[in-house]
Amino acid sequence: MANLTKQQIDGLQRTMEEEIARVLNEAREEMDPDVKASYGNIVDSVPDSGDEAAAYTLIDTENAIIGQHLQQVRDINTALKRIQAGTYGTCIDCEGEIDFKRLSVYPTAKRCIECQRQYEKTYANKPGPTV
Protein backbone atom coordinates (compact mmCIF):
# COMPACT_ATOMS: atom_id res chain seq x y z
CA MET A 1 0.00 0.00 0.00
CA ALA A 2 3.05 2.22 -0.43
CA ASN A 3 1.50 4.27 -3.24
CA LEU A 4 -1.69 5.04 -1.31
CA THR A 5 -2.07 7.48 1.54
CA LYS A 6 -4.13 6.63 4.61
CA GLN A 7 -6.65 9.26 3.51
CA GLN A 8 -6.99 7.63 0.07
CA ILE A 9 -7.42 4.16 1.58
CA ASP A 10 -9.98 5.43 4.09
CA GLY A 11 -11.97 7.09 1.30
CA LEU A 12 -11.92 3.96 -0.85
CA GLN A 13 -12.90 1.83 2.14
CA ARG A 14 -15.85 4.14 2.90
CA THR A 15 -16.93 3.97 -0.74
CA MET A 16 -16.84 0.16 -0.71
CA GLU A 17 -18.75 -0.07 2.58
CA GLU A 18 -21.45 2.24 1.19
CA GLU A 19 -21.61 0.12 -1.97
CA ILE A 20 -22.07 -3.07 0.06
CA ALA A 21 -24.99 -1.49 1.91
CA ARG A 22 -26.58 -0.34 -1.36
CA VAL A 23 -26.12 -3.69 -3.11
CA LEU A 24 -27.41 -5.71 -0.16
CA ASN A 25 -30.47 -3.48 0.04
CA GLU A 26 -31.17 -4.02 -3.67
CA ALA A 27 -30.68 -7.78 -3.31
CA ARG A 28 -33.08 -7.89 -0.35
CA GLU A 29 -35.71 -6.06 -2.38
CA GLU A 30 -35.24 -8.42 -5.32
CA MET A 31 -35.50 -11.48 -3.08
CA ASP A 32 -38.69 -10.19 -1.43
CA PRO A 33 -41.04 -13.19 -1.20
CA ASP A 34 -43.97 -11.07 -2.40
CA VAL A 35 -42.12 -10.22 -5.61
CA LYS A 36 -40.87 -13.78 -6.16
CA ALA A 37 -44.34 -15.17 -5.44
CA SER A 38 -45.81 -12.90 -8.11
CA TYR A 39 -43.37 -14.32 -10.68
CA GLY A 40 -44.45 -17.81 -9.67
CA ASN A 41 -48.07 -16.79 -10.11
CA ILE A 42 -47.27 -15.52 -13.59
CA VAL A 43 -45.87 -18.92 -14.57
CA ASP A 44 -48.80 -20.78 -13.03
CA SER A 45 -51.42 -18.61 -14.66
CA VAL A 46 -50.11 -18.18 -18.20
CA PRO A 47 -52.37 -19.56 -20.93
CA ASP A 48 -49.76 -20.37 -23.57
CA SER A 49 -46.18 -21.55 -23.88
CA GLY A 50 -44.92 -18.19 -25.21
CA ASP A 51 -46.13 -16.40 -22.11
CA GLU A 52 -44.71 -19.17 -19.95
CA ALA A 53 -41.31 -18.84 -21.63
CA ALA A 54 -41.37 -15.07 -21.05
CA ALA A 55 -42.23 -15.59 -17.37
CA TYR A 56 -39.36 -18.08 -16.93
CA THR A 57 -37.00 -15.66 -18.67
CA LEU A 58 -38.04 -12.95 -16.24
CA ILE A 59 -37.39 -15.26 -13.28
CA ASP A 60 -33.99 -16.31 -14.68
CA THR A 61 -33.02 -12.68 -15.25
CA GLU A 62 -33.91 -11.72 -11.69
CA ASN A 63 -31.90 -14.67 -10.35
CA ALA A 64 -28.90 -13.63 -12.46
CA ILE A 65 -29.11 -10.08 -11.14
CA ILE A 66 -29.16 -11.37 -7.57
CA GLY A 67 -26.12 -13.53 -8.37
CA GLN A 68 -24.30 -10.46 -9.71
CA HIS A 69 -25.10 -8.56 -6.51
CA LEU A 70 -23.72 -11.38 -4.39
CA GLN A 71 -20.52 -11.54 -6.46
CA GLN A 72 -20.11 -7.79 -6.10
CA VAL A 73 -20.40 -8.10 -2.30
CA ARG A 74 -17.83 -10.93 -2.31
CA ASP A 75 -15.42 -8.80 -4.37
CA ILE A 76 -15.81 -5.84 -2.01
CA ASN A 77 -15.34 -8.01 1.07
CA THR A 78 -12.17 -9.44 -0.47
CA ALA A 79 -10.85 -5.92 -1.15
CA LEU A 80 -11.66 -4.88 2.43
CA LYS A 81 -9.71 -7.92 3.68
CA ARG A 82 -6.75 -6.81 1.54
CA ILE A 83 -6.91 -3.42 3.27
CA GLN A 84 -6.81 -5.14 6.66
CA ALA A 85 -3.91 -7.34 5.54
CA GLY A 86 -1.96 -4.37 4.19
CA THR A 87 -1.91 -5.72 0.64
CA TYR A 88 -4.57 -3.45 -0.88
CA GLY A 89 -3.25 -1.62 -3.93
CA THR A 90 -0.74 -4.35 -4.73
CA CYS A 91 -1.20 -6.39 -7.93
CA ILE A 92 -1.77 -10.09 -7.24
CA ASP A 93 0.21 -11.06 -10.34
CA CYS A 94 3.31 -8.83 -10.50
CA GLU A 95 3.16 -7.44 -6.96
CA GLY A 96 3.51 -3.94 -8.41
CA GLU A 97 1.42 -0.99 -7.32
CA ILE A 98 -2.11 -0.48 -8.59
CA ASP A 99 -2.55 3.17 -9.53
CA PHE A 100 -4.90 5.24 -7.35
CA LYS A 101 -6.82 6.38 -10.45
CA ARG A 102 -7.65 2.74 -11.24
CA LEU A 103 -8.71 2.04 -7.67
CA SER A 104 -10.85 5.19 -7.63
CA VAL A 105 -12.82 3.88 -10.59
CA TYR A 106 -12.66 0.20 -9.65
CA PRO A 107 -11.96 -0.09 -5.89
CA THR A 108 -11.98 -3.90 -5.95
CA ALA A 109 -9.21 -4.12 -8.58
CA LYS A 110 -6.73 -6.82 -7.72
CA ARG A 111 -4.44 -6.39 -10.73
CA CYS A 112 -2.58 -3.43 -12.18
CA ILE A 113 -3.83 -2.35 -15.59
CA GLU A 114 -1.07 -4.16 -17.51
CA CYS A 115 -1.60 -7.47 -15.70
CA GLN A 116 -5.37 -7.10 -16.13
CA ARG A 117 -4.92 -6.62 -19.88
CA GLN A 118 -2.76 -9.73 -20.04
CA TYR A 119 -5.26 -11.67 -17.92
CA GLU A 120 -8.11 -10.69 -20.24
CA LYS A 121 -6.11 -11.61 -23.36
CA THR A 122 -5.33 -14.99 -21.85
CA TYR A 123 -8.71 -15.90 -20.39
CA ALA A 124 -11.39 -13.77 -22.08
CA ASN A 125 -11.88 -15.96 -25.13
CA LYS A 126 -11.54 -19.40 -23.59
CA PRO A 127 -14.54 -21.52 -24.48
CA GLY A 128 -16.77 -22.56 -21.64
CA PRO A 129 -18.17 -26.03 -21.06
CA THR A 130 -20.41 -27.40 -23.76
CA VAL A 131 -23.30 -29.80 -23.56
Coordinates of N, CA and C in Angstrom, one line a residue:
M1 N 0.8 -1.2 0.0 CA 0.0 0.0 0.0 C 0.9 1.3 0.0
A2 N 2.1 1.1 -0.5 CA 3.1 2.2 -0.4 C 2.6 3.4 -1.3
N3 N 1.9 3.2 -2.4 CA 1.5 4.3 -3.2 C 0.2 5.0 -2.8
L4 N -0.4 4.5 -1.8 CA -1.7 5.0 -1.3 C -1.5 5.7 0.1
T5 N -2.1 6.8 0.2 CA -2.1 7.5 1.5 C -3.2 6.9 2.4
K6 N -3.1 7.1 3.7 CA -4.1 6.6 4.6 C -5.5 7.3 4.2
Q7 N -5.4 8.5 3.9 CA -6.7 9.3 3.5 C -7.3 8.6 2.3
Q8 N -6.5 8.3 1.3 CA -7.0 7.6 0.1 C -7.6 6.3 0.4
I9 N -6.9 5.5 1.2 CA -7.4 4.2 1.6 C -8.7 4.3 2.4
D10 N -8.8 5.2 3.3 CA -10.0 5.4 4.1 C -11.2 5.8 3.2
G11 N -10.9 6.7 2.2 CA -12.0 7.1 1.3 C -12.5 5.9 0.5
L12 N -11.5 5.1 0.0 CA -11.9 4.0 -0.9 C -12.7 2.9 0.0
Q13 N -12.2 2.8 1.2 CA -12.9 1.8 2.1 C -14.3 2.3 2.4
R14 N -14.5 3.6 2.7 CA -15.9 4.1 2.9 C -16.7 3.9 1.7
T15 N -16.2 4.2 0.5 CA -16.9 4.0 -0.7 C -17.4 2.5 -0.9
M16 N -16.5 1.6 -0.6 CA -16.8 0.2 -0.7 C -17.9 -0.2 0.3
E17 N -17.8 0.3 1.5 CA -18.8 -0.1 2.6 C -20.1 0.5 2.2
E18 N -20.2 1.7 1.7 CA -21.5 2.2 1.2 C -22.0 1.4 0.0
E19 N -21.2 0.9 -0.8 CA -21.6 0.1 -2.0 C -22.2 -1.2 -1.5
I20 N -21.5 -1.8 -0.5 CA -22.1 -3.1 0.1 C -23.5 -2.8 0.6
A21 N -23.7 -1.8 1.3 CA -25.0 -1.5 1.9 C -26.0 -1.3 0.8
R22 N -25.7 -0.6 -0.2 CA -26.6 -0.3 -1.4 C -26.9 -1.6 -2.1
V23 N -25.9 -2.4 -2.4 CA -26.1 -3.7 -3.1 C -26.9 -4.7 -2.3
L24 N -26.6 -4.8 -1.0 CA -27.4 -5.7 -0.2 C -28.9 -5.3 -0.1
N25 N -29.1 -4.0 0.0 CA -30.5 -3.5 0.0 C -31.2 -3.8 -1.3
E26 N -30.5 -3.7 -2.4 CA -31.2 -4.0 -3.7 C -31.5 -5.5 -3.7
A27 N -30.5 -6.3 -3.3 CA -30.7 -7.8 -3.3 C -31.8 -8.2 -2.4
R28 N -31.9 -7.6 -1.2 CA -33.1 -7.9 -0.3 C -34.4 -7.6 -1.0
E29 N -34.5 -6.4 -1.7 CA -35.7 -6.1 -2.4 C -36.0 -7.1 -3.5
E30 N -35.0 -7.5 -4.2 CA -35.2 -8.4 -5.3 C -35.6 -9.8 -4.8
M31 N -35.2 -10.2 -3.6 CA -35.5 -11.5 -3.1 C -36.8 -11.5 -2.2
D32 N -37.5 -10.3 -2.2 CA -38.7 -10.2 -1.4 C -39.7 -11.3 -1.8
P33 N -40.1 -12.1 -0.9 CA -41.0 -13.2 -1.2 C -42.3 -12.8 -2.0
D34 N -42.8 -11.5 -1.7 CA -44.0 -11.1 -2.4 C -43.7 -10.9 -3.9
V35 N -42.5 -10.4 -4.2 CA -42.1 -10.2 -5.6 C -41.9 -11.6 -6.3
K36 N -41.1 -12.4 -5.6 CA -40.9 -13.8 -6.2 C -42.2 -14.6 -6.3
A37 N -43.1 -14.4 -5.4 CA -44.3 -15.2 -5.4 C -45.1 -14.7 -6.7
S38 N -45.1 -13.4 -7.0 CA -45.8 -12.9 -8.1 C -45.3 -13.5 -9.4
Y39 N -43.9 -13.7 -9.5 CA -43.4 -14.3 -10.7 C -43.9 -15.8 -10.8
G40 N -43.9 -16.4 -9.7 CA -44.5 -17.8 -9.7 C -45.9 -17.8 -10.1
N41 N -46.7 -16.9 -9.7 CA -48.1 -16.8 -10.1 C -48.2 -16.6 -11.6
I42 N -47.3 -15.8 -12.1 CA -47.3 -15.5 -13.6 C -47.1 -16.8 -14.3
V43 N -46.1 -17.6 -13.9 CA -45.9 -18.9 -14.6 C -47.1 -19.8 -14.4
D44 N -47.7 -19.9 -13.2 CA -48.8 -20.8 -13.0 C -50.1 -20.4 -13.8
S45 N -50.2 -19.1 -14.1 CA -51.4 -18.6 -14.7 C -51.4 -18.3 -16.2
V46 N -50.2 -18.5 -16.8 CA -50.1 -18.2 -18.2 C -50.9 -19.2 -19.1
P47 N -51.6 -18.7 -20.1 CA -52.4 -19.6 -20.9 C -51.6 -20.2 -22.1
D48 N -50.5 -19.7 -22.5 CA -49.8 -20.4 -23.6 C -48.3 -20.5 -23.3
S49 N -47.6 -21.3 -24.1 CA -46.2 -21.6 -23.9 C -45.3 -20.3 -24.1
G50 N -45.7 -19.4 -25.0 CA -44.9 -18.2 -25.2 C -44.9 -17.3 -24.0
D51 N -46.1 -17.2 -23.3 CA -46.1 -16.4 -22.1 C -45.4 -17.1 -21.0
E52 N -45.4 -18.4 -21.0 CA -44.7 -19.2 -20.0 C -43.2 -19.0 -20.1
A53 N -42.7 -19.0 -21.4 CA -41.3 -18.8 -21.6 C -40.9 -17.4 -21.2
A54 N -41.7 -16.4 -21.5 CA -41.4 -15.1 -21.1 C -41.3 -15.0 -19.5
A55 N -42.2 -15.6 -18.8 CA -42.2 -15.6 -17.4 C -41.0 -16.3 -16.8
Y56 N -40.6 -17.4 -17.4 CA -39.4 -18.1 -16.9 C -38.1 -17.2 -17.2
T57 N -38.1 -16.5 -18.4 CA -37.0 -15.7 -18.7 C -36.9 -14.5 -17.6
L58 N -38.0 -14.0 -17.3 CA -38.0 -12.9 -16.2 C -37.5 -13.5 -14.9
I59 N -37.9 -14.6 -14.5 CA -37.4 -15.3 -13.3 C -35.9 -15.5 -13.4
D60 N -35.4 -16.1 -14.5 CA -34.0 -16.3 -14.7 C -33.2 -15.0 -14.6
T61 N -33.7 -14.0 -15.2 CA -33.0 -12.7 -15.3 C -32.9 -12.1 -13.8
E62 N -34.0 -12.2 -13.1 CA -33.9 -11.7 -11.7 C -32.9 -12.5 -10.9
N63 N -32.9 -13.8 -11.1 CA -31.9 -14.7 -10.3 C -30.5 -14.3 -10.7
A64 N -30.2 -14.0 -12.0 CA -28.9 -13.6 -12.5 C -28.5 -12.3 -11.8
I65 N -29.4 -11.4 -11.7 CA -29.1 -10.1 -11.1 C -28.7 -10.3 -9.7
I66 N -29.5 -11.1 -9.0 CA -29.2 -11.4 -7.6 C -27.8 -12.0 -7.5
G67 N -27.5 -12.9 -8.4 CA -26.1 -13.5 -8.4 C -25.0 -12.5 -8.6
Q68 N -25.3 -11.5 -9.5 CA -24.3 -10.5 -9.7 C -24.1 -9.6 -8.4
H69 N -25.2 -9.3 -7.8 CA -25.1 -8.6 -6.5 C -24.3 -9.3 -5.5
L70 N -24.5 -10.6 -5.4 CA -23.7 -11.4 -4.4 C -22.2 -11.4 -4.7
Q71 N -21.9 -11.5 -6.0 CA -20.5 -11.5 -6.5 C -19.9 -10.2 -6.2
Q72 N -20.6 -9.1 -6.4 CA -20.1 -7.8 -6.1 C -19.8 -7.6 -4.6
V73 N -20.7 -8.2 -3.7 CA -20.4 -8.1 -2.3 C -19.2 -8.9 -1.9
R74 N -19.0 -10.1 -2.6 CA -17.8 -10.9 -2.3 C -16.6 -10.2 -2.7
D75 N -16.6 -9.5 -3.9 CA -15.4 -8.8 -4.4 C -15.1 -7.7 -3.4
I76 N -16.1 -6.9 -2.9 CA -15.8 -5.8 -2.0 C -15.3 -6.4 -0.7
N77 N -15.8 -7.4 -0.2 CA -15.3 -8.0 1.1 C -13.9 -8.5 0.9
T78 N -13.6 -9.0 -0.2 CA -12.2 -9.4 -0.5 C -11.2 -8.2 -0.5
A79 N -11.7 -7.1 -1.1 CA -10.9 -5.9 -1.2 C -10.7 -5.4 0.3
L80 N -11.8 -5.4 1.1 CA -11.7 -4.9 2.4 C -10.7 -5.7 3.3
K81 N -10.7 -7.0 3.0 CA -9.7 -7.9 3.7 C -8.3 -7.6 3.3
R82 N -8.1 -7.2 2.0 CA -6.7 -6.8 1.5 C -6.3 -5.5 2.2
I83 N -7.3 -4.6 2.5 CA -6.9 -3.4 3.3 C -6.4 -3.8 4.7
Q84 N -7.2 -4.7 5.3 CA -6.8 -5.1 6.7 C -5.5 -5.9 6.7
A85 N -5.2 -6.6 5.6 CA -3.9 -7.3 5.5 C -2.7 -6.5 5.1
G86 N -3.0 -5.2 4.6 CA -2.0 -4.4 4.2 C -1.5 -4.6 2.8
T87 N -2.3 -5.4 2.0 CA -1.9 -5.7 0.6 C -2.8 -5.0 -0.4
Y88 N -3.7 -4.2 0.0 CA -4.6 -3.5 -0.9 C -3.7 -2.5 -1.7
G89 N -4.0 -2.5 -3.0 CA -3.3 -1.6 -3.9 C -2.0 -2.3 -4.5
T90 N -1.9 -3.6 -4.2 CA -0.7 -4.4 -4.7 C -1.3 -5.4 -5.7
C91 N -0.8 -5.4 -6.9 CA -1.2 -6.4 -7.9 C -0.9 -7.8 -7.5
I92 N -1.9 -8.7 -7.6 CA -1.8 -10.1 -7.2 C -0.9 -10.9 -8.2
D93 N -0.6 -10.3 -9.4 CA 0.2 -11.1 -10.3 C 1.7 -10.6 -10.3
C94 N 1.9 -9.3 -10.4 CA 3.3 -8.8 -10.5 C 3.8 -8.2 -9.2
E95 N 2.9 -8.1 -8.3 CA 3.2 -7.4 -7.0 C 3.6 -6.0 -7.1
G96 N 3.3 -5.4 -8.2 CA 3.5 -3.9 -8.4 C 2.3 -3.2 -7.8
E97 N 2.5 -1.8 -7.9 CA 1.4 -1.0 -7.3 C 0.3 -0.8 -8.3
I98 N -0.9 -0.8 -7.8 CA -2.1 -0.5 -8.6 C -2.3 1.0 -8.4
D99 N -2.4 1.7 -9.5 CA -2.5 3.2 -9.5 C -3.8 3.6 -8.8
F100 N -3.7 4.7 -8.1 CA -4.9 5.2 -7.3 C -6.1 5.6 -8.3
K101 N -5.7 6.1 -9.5 CA -6.8 6.4 -10.5 C -7.6 5.1 -10.8
R102 N -7.0 4.0 -11.0 CA -7.6 2.7 -11.2 C -8.5 2.3 -10.1
L103 N -8.0 2.4 -8.9 CA -8.7 2.0 -7.7 C -9.9 3.0 -7.4
S104 N -9.7 4.2 -7.8 CA -10.9 5.2 -7.6 C -12.0 4.8 -8.5
V105 N -11.8 4.3 -9.7 CA -12.8 3.9 -10.6 C -13.3 2.5 -10.3
Y106 N -12.4 1.6 -9.9 CA -12.7 0.2 -9.7 C -12.0 -0.2 -8.3
P107 N -12.6 0.1 -7.2 CA -12.0 -0.1 -5.9 C -11.6 -1.6 -5.6
T108 N -12.3 -2.5 -6.2 CA -12.0 -3.9 -5.9 C -10.9 -4.5 -6.9
A109 N -10.2 -3.6 -7.7 CA -9.2 -4.1 -8.6 C -8.1 -4.9 -7.8
K110 N -7.8 -6.0 -8.4 CA -6.7 -6.8 -7.7 C -5.5 -6.9 -8.6
R111 N -5.6 -6.4 -9.8 CA -4.4 -6.4 -10.7 C -4.2 -5.0 -11.2
C112 N -2.9 -4.7 -11.5 CA -2.6 -3.4 -12.2 C -3.1 -3.5 -13.6
I113 N -3.2 -2.4 -14.3 CA -3.8 -2.3 -15.6 C -3.1 -3.3 -16.6
E114 N -1.8 -3.3 -16.6 CA -1.1 -4.2 -17.5 C -1.3 -5.6 -17.3
C115 N -1.3 -6.1 -16.0 CA -1.6 -7.5 -15.7 C -3.1 -7.8 -16.0
Q116 N -4.0 -6.9 -15.8 CA -5.4 -7.1 -16.1 C -5.5 -7.3 -17.6
R117 N -4.9 -6.5 -18.4 CA -4.9 -6.6 -19.9 C -4.4 -8.0 -20.3
Q118 N -3.3 -8.4 -19.7 CA -2.8 -9.7 -20.0 C -3.7 -10.8 -19.6
Y119 N -4.3 -10.7 -18.4 CA -5.3 -11.7 -17.9 C -6.4 -11.8 -18.9
E120 N -7.0 -10.7 -19.3 CA -8.1 -10.7 -20.2 C -7.7 -11.3 -21.6
K121 N -6.5 -11.0 -22.1 CA -6.1 -11.6 -23.4 C -6.0 -13.1 -23.2
T122 N -5.5 -13.6 -22.1 CA -5.3 -15.0 -21.8 C -6.6 -15.7 -21.6
Y123 N -7.5 -15.2 -20.8 CA -8.7 -15.9 -20.4 C -10.0 -15.4 -21.0
A124 N -10.1 -14.3 -21.6 CA -11.4 -13.8 -22.1 C -12.1 -14.6 -23.1
N125 N -11.3 -15.2 -24.0 CA -11.9 -16.0 -25.1 C -11.8 -17.5 -25.0
K126 N -11.6 -17.9 -23.8 CA -11.5 -19.4 -23.6 C -13.0 -19.9 -23.6
P127 N -13.2 -21.0 -24.4 CA -14.5 -21.5 -24.5 C -15.0 -22.1 -23.2
G128 N -16.2 -22.0 -22.9 CA -16.8 -22.6 -21.6 C -17.2 -24.0 -21.9
P129 N -17.7 -24.6 -20.9 CA -18.2 -26.0 -21.1 C -19.3 -26.1 -22.1
T130 N -19.3 -27.2 -22.8 CA -20.4 -27.4 -23.8 C -21.2 -28.6 -23.4
V131 N -22.4 -28.7 -23.9 CA -23.3 -29.8 -23.6 C -23.0 -31.0 -24.4

